[in-house]
Amino acid sequence: MEIGLNHYLVLSTILFAIGLVGVMRRKNLLMLFFATEILLNSVNISFAAISHYYGDLTGQMFAFFVIAIAASEVAVGLGLLIVWHKKHNNIDLDNMSTMRG
Amino acid sequence: MFEAVAFYLFAFLTITMFYIAVTTSQALYALSSLAAGMIFISAFFFILGADFLGAVQIVVYSGAVMALYAFGMMFFDTTRDVKEKQGNKAIILGLSILSAILLIVIVSAPIVGNNIEALYPVGNAGNVQEVGKVLFTKYLVPFEVAAVMLLVAMVAGIVLAGKKMDLSLTLMTEAEILMMKEEDKNKKVLS
């Protein structure tokens, strides 16, 4: 059986839905970061698949930039999370609803 | 045949791993299953012929990102169970409908885009060579911007996570620096 572009797109959509469920139900901010990583990775799969099936390298380029953005997001987000944890001793999302500083 | 077997095997493995990462209440299980899922995703890149992307995926995600997360977990209390929030039913319903529409659009996209012509066609040389050619000619400016962004992220991470980053040694006089050292010594003696 031949694996076509639609197979990869359906897989990417399933992974994206899993990540979306994670974003919706997680309360711990670290777990929320995991869910965003899943979202970015599912998009990367569809970029690579489209790049392969249309014979165009642009998709792979975009996947590289997505990986770079994911890496810098982790660095800054984790730094902010450490600062918050030093100050308030928890990383629950519900305590961050106000910006009292 | 081989491609189909590999695709279905790795699709099953990635979906399972990410499902565990999203639903488990143990932070360590979530971390390790996420790392496994990242490695399995690189298999798709290798199947699709994007060798360099697969290698970058393994290096960046399971090397750098997972190490950062593991480092972060040492700061936070990960032994207790992760509490879940009781979501608003209307929001969950709305987002589910939105993702269903998104699914239809994504699946029907190849039908619309049947007459797309390749902007940068894949050549005969190896994948790494082709990627390098396109990345350093057509995408040179975005590449440099991404490099600056990574530098900014690195500096931000150091400033946020480091100790005493609000002080600047170059702007302080000698006496102030000596005073700071004395205070540090006193703190150590006290503790």
CSV table of C-alpha atoms in Angstrom, one decimal:
chain,number,residue,atom,x,y,z
A,1,MET,CA,0.0,0.0,0.0
A,2,GLU,CA,1.3,3.4,-1.0
A,3,ILE,CA,1.8,6.1,1.6
A,4,GLY,CA,0.6,9.4,0.2
A,5,LEU,CA,0.7,13.0,1.4
A,6,ASN,CA,-2.7,12.6,3.1
A,7,HIS,CA,-1.4,9.9,5.4
A,8,TYR,CA,1.2,12.3,6.8
A,9,LEU,CA,-1.3,15.2,7.0
A,10,VAL,CA,-3.7,13.0,8.9
A,11,LEU,CA,-1.0,11.9,11.3
A,12,SER,CA,0.1,15.6,11.7
A,13,THR,CA,-3.5,16.6,12.5
A,14,ILE,CA,-3.9,13.8,15.1
A,15,LEU,CA,-0.7,14.9,16.8
A,16,PHE,CA,-1.8,18.5,16.7
A,17,ALA,CA,-5.1,17.5,18.3
A,18,ILE,CA,-3.2,15.7,21.1
A,19,GLY,CA,-1.1,18.8,21.7
A,20,LEU,CA,-4.3,21.0,21.7
A,21,VAL,CA,-5.9,18.7,24.3
A,22,GLY,CA,-2.7,19.0,26.4
A,23,VAL,CA,-2.8,22.8,26.2
A,24,MET,CA,-6.4,22.8,27.3
A,25,ARG,CA,-6.3,20.5,30.2
A,26,ARG,CA,-2.8,21.1,31.8
A,27,LYS,CA,-2.5,23.3,34.8
A,28,ASN,CA,1.2,23.0,35.5
A,29,LEU,CA,3.1,25.4,33.3
A,30,LEU,CA,5.9,23.0,32.6
A,31,MET,CA,3.4,20.5,31.3
A,32,LEU,CA,2.0,23.2,29.1
A,33,PHE,CA,5.4,23.7,27.5
A,34,PHE,CA,5.5,20.0,26.7
A,35,ALA,CA,2.1,20.4,24.9
A,36,THR,CA,3.4,23.3,22.8
A,37,GLU,CA,6.4,21.3,21.8
A,38,ILE,CA,4.0,18.6,20.5
A,39,LEU,CA,2.1,21.3,18.5
A,40,LEU,CA,5.3,22.6,16.9
A,41,ASN,CA,6.5,19.0,16.1
A,42,SER,CA,3.3,18.0,14.4
A,43,VAL,CA,3.5,21.1,12.1
A,44,ASN,CA,7.1,20.1,11.3
A,45,ILE,CA,5.9,16.7,10.1
A,46,SER,CA,3.5,18.2,7.6
A,47,PHE,CA,6.1,20.7,6.4
A,48,ALA,CA,8.5,17.9,5.7
A,49,ALA,CA,5.8,15.7,4.0
A,50,ILE,CA,4.7,18.6,1.7
A,51,SER,CA,8.3,19.3,0.9
A,52,HIS,CA,8.8,15.7,-0.1
A,53,TYR,CA,5.7,15.2,-2.2
A,54,TYR,CA,6.0,18.5,-4.1
A,55,GLY,CA,9.7,18.2,-4.6
A,56,ASP,CA,10.3,21.6,-3.0
A,57,LEU,CA,12.8,22.4,-0.3
A,58,THR,CA,10.9,25.4,1.1
A,59,GLY,CA,9.0,23.2,3.5
A,60,GLN,CA,12.3,21.9,5.1
A,61,MET,CA,13.5,25.5,5.4
A,62,PHE,CA,10.4,26.4,7.4
A,63,ALA,CA,10.8,23.3,9.5
A,64,PHE,CA,14.4,24.5,10.4
A,65,PHE,CA,13.1,27.9,11.5
A,66,VAL,CA,10.3,26.3,13.5
A,67,ILE,CA,12.9,24.2,15.4
A,68,ALA,CA,15.0,27.4,16.0
A,69,ILE,CA,12.0,29.2,17.4
A,70,ALA,CA,11.1,26.2,19.6
A,71,ALA,CA,14.6,26.1,21.1
A,72,SER,CA,14.6,29.8,21.9
A,73,GLU,CA,11.1,29.6,23.3
A,74,VAL,CA,12.2,26.9,25.7
A,75,ALA,CA,15.3,28.9,26.9
A,76,VAL,CA,13.3,32.1,27.6
A,77,GLY,CA,10.3,30.3,29.0
A,78,LEU,CA,12.3,28.2,31.4
A,79,GLY,CA,14.2,31.3,32.6
A,80,LEU,CA,11.0,33.1,33.3
A,81,LEU,CA,9.6,30.0,35.0
A,82,ILE,CA,12.6,29.8,37.3
A,83,VAL,CA,12.2,33.4,38.3
A,84,TRP,CA,8.5,32.8,39.0
A,85,HIS,CA,9.2,29.7,41.0
A,86,LYS,CA,11.8,31.5,43.2
A,87,LYS,CA,9.3,34.3,43.9
A,88,HIS,CA,6.1,32.3,44.5
A,89,ASN,CA,7.2,28.7,45.0
A,90,ASN,CA,4.7,27.2,42.5
A,91,ILE,CA,4.2,27.1,38.8
A,92,ASP,CA,0.4,26.7,38.6
A,93,LEU,CA,-1.3,28.5,35.8
A,94,ASP,CA,-4.3,29.7,37.9
A,95,ASN,CA,-2.0,31.8,40.1
A,96,MET,CA,-0.7,33.7,37.1
A,97,SER,CA,-4.1,35.2,36.1
A,98,THR,CA,-3.2,38.6,37.5
A,99,MET,CA,-0.2,40.8,36.7
A,100,ARG,CA,0.6,42.3,40.1
A,101,GLY,CA,4.3,41.9,39.5
B,1,MET,CA,5.9,-2.0,1.5
B,2,PHE,CA,8.8,-1.1,3.8
B,3,GLU,CA,7.7,2.5,3.8
B,4,ALA,CA,4.2,1.6,4.8
B,5,VAL,CA,5.3,-0.7,7.6
B,6,ALA,CA,7.7,2.0,8.9
B,7,PHE,CA,5.1,4.7,8.6
B,8,TYR,CA,2.4,2.8,10.5
B,9,LEU,CA,4.8,1.6,13.2
B,10,PHE,CA,6.2,5.0,13.9
B,11,ALA,CA,2.8,6.7,13.7
B,12,PHE,CA,1.5,4.3,16.3
B,13,LEU,CA,4.6,4.9,18.5
B,14,THR,CA,4.5,8.7,18.3
B,15,ILE,CA,0.8,9.0,18.9
B,16,THR,CA,1.1,6.7,22.0
B,17,MET,CA,4.1,8.6,23.3
B,18,PHE,CA,2.5,12.0,22.9
B,19,TYR,CA,-0.7,10.7,24.4
B,20,ILE,CA,1.1,9.6,27.5
B,21,ALA,CA,3.0,12.9,27.6
B,22,VAL,CA,-0.3,14.8,27.6
B,23,THR,CA,-2.4,12.6,29.9
B,24,THR,CA,0.0,11.3,32.6
B,25,SER,CA,0.0,12.8,36.1
B,26,GLN,CA,3.7,12.1,36.7
B,27,ALA,CA,6.0,14.8,35.4
B,28,LEU,CA,8.9,12.4,34.9
B,29,TYR,CA,6.8,10.1,32.7
B,30,ALA,CA,5.7,13.1,30.7
B,31,LEU,CA,9.3,14.2,30.1
B,32,SER,CA,10.6,10.8,29.1
B,33,SER,CA,7.7,10.0,26.8
B,34,LEU,CA,8.1,13.4,25.2
B,35,ALA,CA,11.7,12.7,24.5
B,36,ALA,CA,10.9,9.3,23.0
B,37,GLY,CA,8.2,10.9,20.8
B,38,MET,CA,10.7,13.5,19.5
B,39,ILE,CA,13.1,10.7,18.5
B,40,PHE,CA,10.3,8.7,16.8
B,41,ILE,CA,9.3,11.9,14.8
B,42,SER,CA,12.8,12.1,13.4
B,43,ALA,CA,12.1,8.7,11.8
B,44,PHE,CA,9.4,10.3,9.6
B,45,PHE,CA,12.0,12.9,8.4
B,46,PHE,CA,14.3,10.1,7.4
B,47,ILE,CA,11.5,8.3,5.6
B,48,LEU,CA,10.7,11.5,3.7
B,49,GLY,CA,14.3,11.9,2.6
B,50,ALA,CA,14.9,15.0,4.8
B,51,ASP,CA,18.1,13.5,6.4
B,52,PHE,CA,19.5,16.8,7.7
B,53,LEU,CA,16.2,17.8,9.3
B,54,GLY,CA,16.0,14.4,11.0
B,55,ALA,CA,19.5,14.8,12.4
B,56,VAL,CA,18.8,18.3,13.6
B,57,GLN,CA,15.6,17.1,15.2
B,58,ILE,CA,17.5,14.5,17.2
B,59,VAL,CA,20.3,16.9,18.2
B,60,VAL,CA,18.1,19.9,19.1
B,61,TYR,CA,15.2,18.2,20.7
B,62,SER,CA,16.6,15.2,22.6
B,63,GLY,CA,19.9,16.9,23.1
B,64,ALA,CA,19.2,20.6,23.9
B,65,VAL,CA,15.6,20.9,24.7
B,66,MET,CA,15.2,17.8,26.8
B,67,ALA,CA,18.4,18.6,28.7
B,68,LEU,CA,16.9,22.1,29.5
B,69,TYR,CA,13.6,20.5,30.6
B,70,ALA,CA,15.4,18.0,32.8
B,71,PHE,CA,17.4,20.9,34.3
B,72,GLY,CA,14.2,22.8,34.9
B,73,MET,CA,12.6,19.8,36.6
B,74,MET,CA,15.3,19.8,39.2
B,75,PHE,CA,14.2,23.2,40.3
B,76,PHE,CA,10.5,22.4,40.6
B,77,ASP,CA,8.8,19.9,42.8
B,78,THR,CA,8.0,17.1,40.4
B,79,THR,CA,7.4,14.3,42.9
B,80,ARG,CA,3.8,15.3,43.7
B,81,ASP,CA,1.0,14.6,41.2
B,82,VAL,CA,0.2,17.2,38.6
B,83,LYS,CA,-3.3,18.6,39.2
B,84,GLU,CA,-5.6,19.1,36.3
B,85,LYS,CA,-7.9,22.0,35.8
B,86,GLN,CA,-11.7,21.5,35.4
B,87,GLY,CA,-12.1,23.0,32.0
B,88,ASN,CA,-15.0,25.2,30.9
B,89,LYS,CA,-17.2,22.9,28.8
B,90,ALA,CA,-18.2,25.7,26.3
B,91,ILE,CA,-14.5,26.5,25.5
B,92,ILE,CA,-13.6,22.8,25.0
B,93,LEU,CA,-16.6,22.3,22.7
B,94,GLY,CA,-15.7,25.4,20.7
B,95,LEU,CA,-12.1,24.4,20.3
B,96,SER,CA,-13.1,20.9,19.3
B,97,ILE,CA,-15.3,22.2,16.5
B,98,LEU,CA,-12.5,24.5,15.4
B,99,SER,CA,-10.0,21.6,15.2
B,100,ALA,CA,-12.5,19.5,13.3
B,101,ILE,CA,-12.8,22.3,10.7
B,102,LEU,CA,-9.1,22.6,10.7
B,103,LEU,CA,-8.8,18.9,9.9
B,104,ILE,CA,-11.1,19.2,6.9
B,105,VAL,CA,-9.1,22.2,5.6
B,106,ILE,CA,-5.8,20.4,6.0
B,107,VAL,CA,-7.0,17.2,4.3
B,108,SER,CA,-8.5,19.1,1.4
B,109,ALA,CA,-5.5,21.3,1.0
B,110,PRO,CA,-3.6,19.0,-1.5
B,111,ILE,CA,-6.7,18.9,-3.8
B,112,VAL,CA,-6.6,22.7,-4.0
B,113,GLY,CA,-2.8,22.9,-4.4
B,114,ASN,CA,-2.5,20.3,-7.2
B,115,ASN,CA,-1.1,22.8,-9.7
B,116,ILE,CA,1.6,24.2,-7.4
B,117,GLU,CA,5.0,24.5,-9.0
B,118,ALA,CA,8.2,23.9,-7.0
B,119,LEU,CA,10.0,27.1,-6.1
B,120,TYR,CA,13.3,25.4,-5.1
B,121,PRO,CA,13.2,22.0,-6.7
B,122,VAL,CA,15.1,19.1,-5.1
B,123,GLY,CA,18.2,18.5,-7.0
B,124,ASN,CA,20.3,15.4,-7.6
B,125,ALA,CA,22.9,16.1,-4.9
B,126,GLY,CA,22.5,14.9,-1.3
B,127,ASN,CA,19.9,16.4,0.9
B,128,VAL,CA,22.4,18.2,3.1
B,129,GLN,CA,24.1,19.8,0.1
B,130,GLU,CA,20.8,20.9,-1.4
B,131,VAL,CA,19.6,22.3,2.0
B,132,GLY,CA,22.8,24.2,2.4
B,133,LYS,CA,22.5,25.7,-1.1
B,134,VAL,CA,19.0,27.0,-0.6
B,135,LEU,CA,19.6,28.1,3.1
B,136,PHE,CA,22.6,30.2,2.3
B,137,THR,CA,21.3,31.8,-0.9
B,138,LYS,CA,17.5,32.4,-0.8
B,139,TYR,CA,17.0,32.1,2.9
B,140,LEU,CA,20.2,33.9,4.1
B,141,VAL,CA,18.4,36.9,5.7
B,142,PRO,CA,15.9,34.8,7.7
B,143,PHE,CA,18.8,32.5,8.7
B,144,GLU,CA,20.8,35.5,10.1
B,145,VAL,CA,17.7,36.8,11.9
B,146,ALA,CA,17.1,33.4,13.4
B,147,ALA,CA,20.8,33.4,14.6
B,148,VAL,CA,20.2,36.8,16.3
B,149,MET,CA,17.0,35.5,17.8
B,150,LEU,CA,18.9,32.5,19.3
B,151,LEU,CA,21.5,34.9,20.7
B,152,VAL,CA,18.9,37.1,22.3
B,153,ALA,CA,17.2,34.0,23.8
B,154,MET,CA,20.6,32.8,25.2
B,155,VAL,CA,21.3,36.1,26.8
B,156,ALA,CA,17.7,36.3,28.2
B,157,GLY,CA,18.0,32.8,29.6
B,158,ILE,CA,21.3,33.6,31.3
B,159,VAL,CA,20.0,36.9,32.8
B,160,LEU,CA,16.8,35.3,34.0
B,161,ALA,CA,18.2,32.2,35.6
B,162,GLY,CA,21.6,33.6,36.8
B,163,LYS,CA,22.2,34.9,40.3
B,164,LYS,CA,22.8,38.6,41.0
B,165,MET,CA,22.1,39.6,37.4
B,166,ASP,CA,20.7,43.0,38.5
B,167,LEU,CA,24.2,44.1,39.5
B,168,SER,CA,26.9,45.1,37.0
B,169,LEU,CA,30.5,44.6,38.0
B,170,THR,CA,31.7,47.1,35.4
B,171,LEU,CA,29.5,49.9,36.7
B,172,MET,CA,30.5,49.4,40.3
B,173,THR,CA,33.5,51.0,42.1
B,174,GLU,CA,36.2,48.9,43.6
B,175,ALA,CA,35.0,49.6,47.1
B,176,GLU,CA,31.4,48.5,46.3
B,177,ILE,CA,32.8,45.2,44.9
B,178,LEU,CA,34.8,44.6,48.0
B,179,MET,CA,31.8,45.3,50.2
B,180,MET,CA,29.7,42.8,48.2
B,181,LYS,CA,32.4,40.2,48.6
B,182,GLU,CA,32.4,40.8,52.4
B,183,GLU,CA,28.6,40.5,52.5
B,184,ASP,CA,28.9,37.2,50.7
B,185,LYS,CA,31.4,35.9,53.2
B,186,ASN,CA,29.2,36.9,56.1
B,187,LYS,CA,26.2,35.2,54.6
B,188,LYS,CA,28.2,32.0,54.2
B,189,VAL,CA,29.4,32.1,57.8
B,190,LEU,CA,25.8,32.7,59.0
B,191,SER,CA,24.4,29.9,57.0
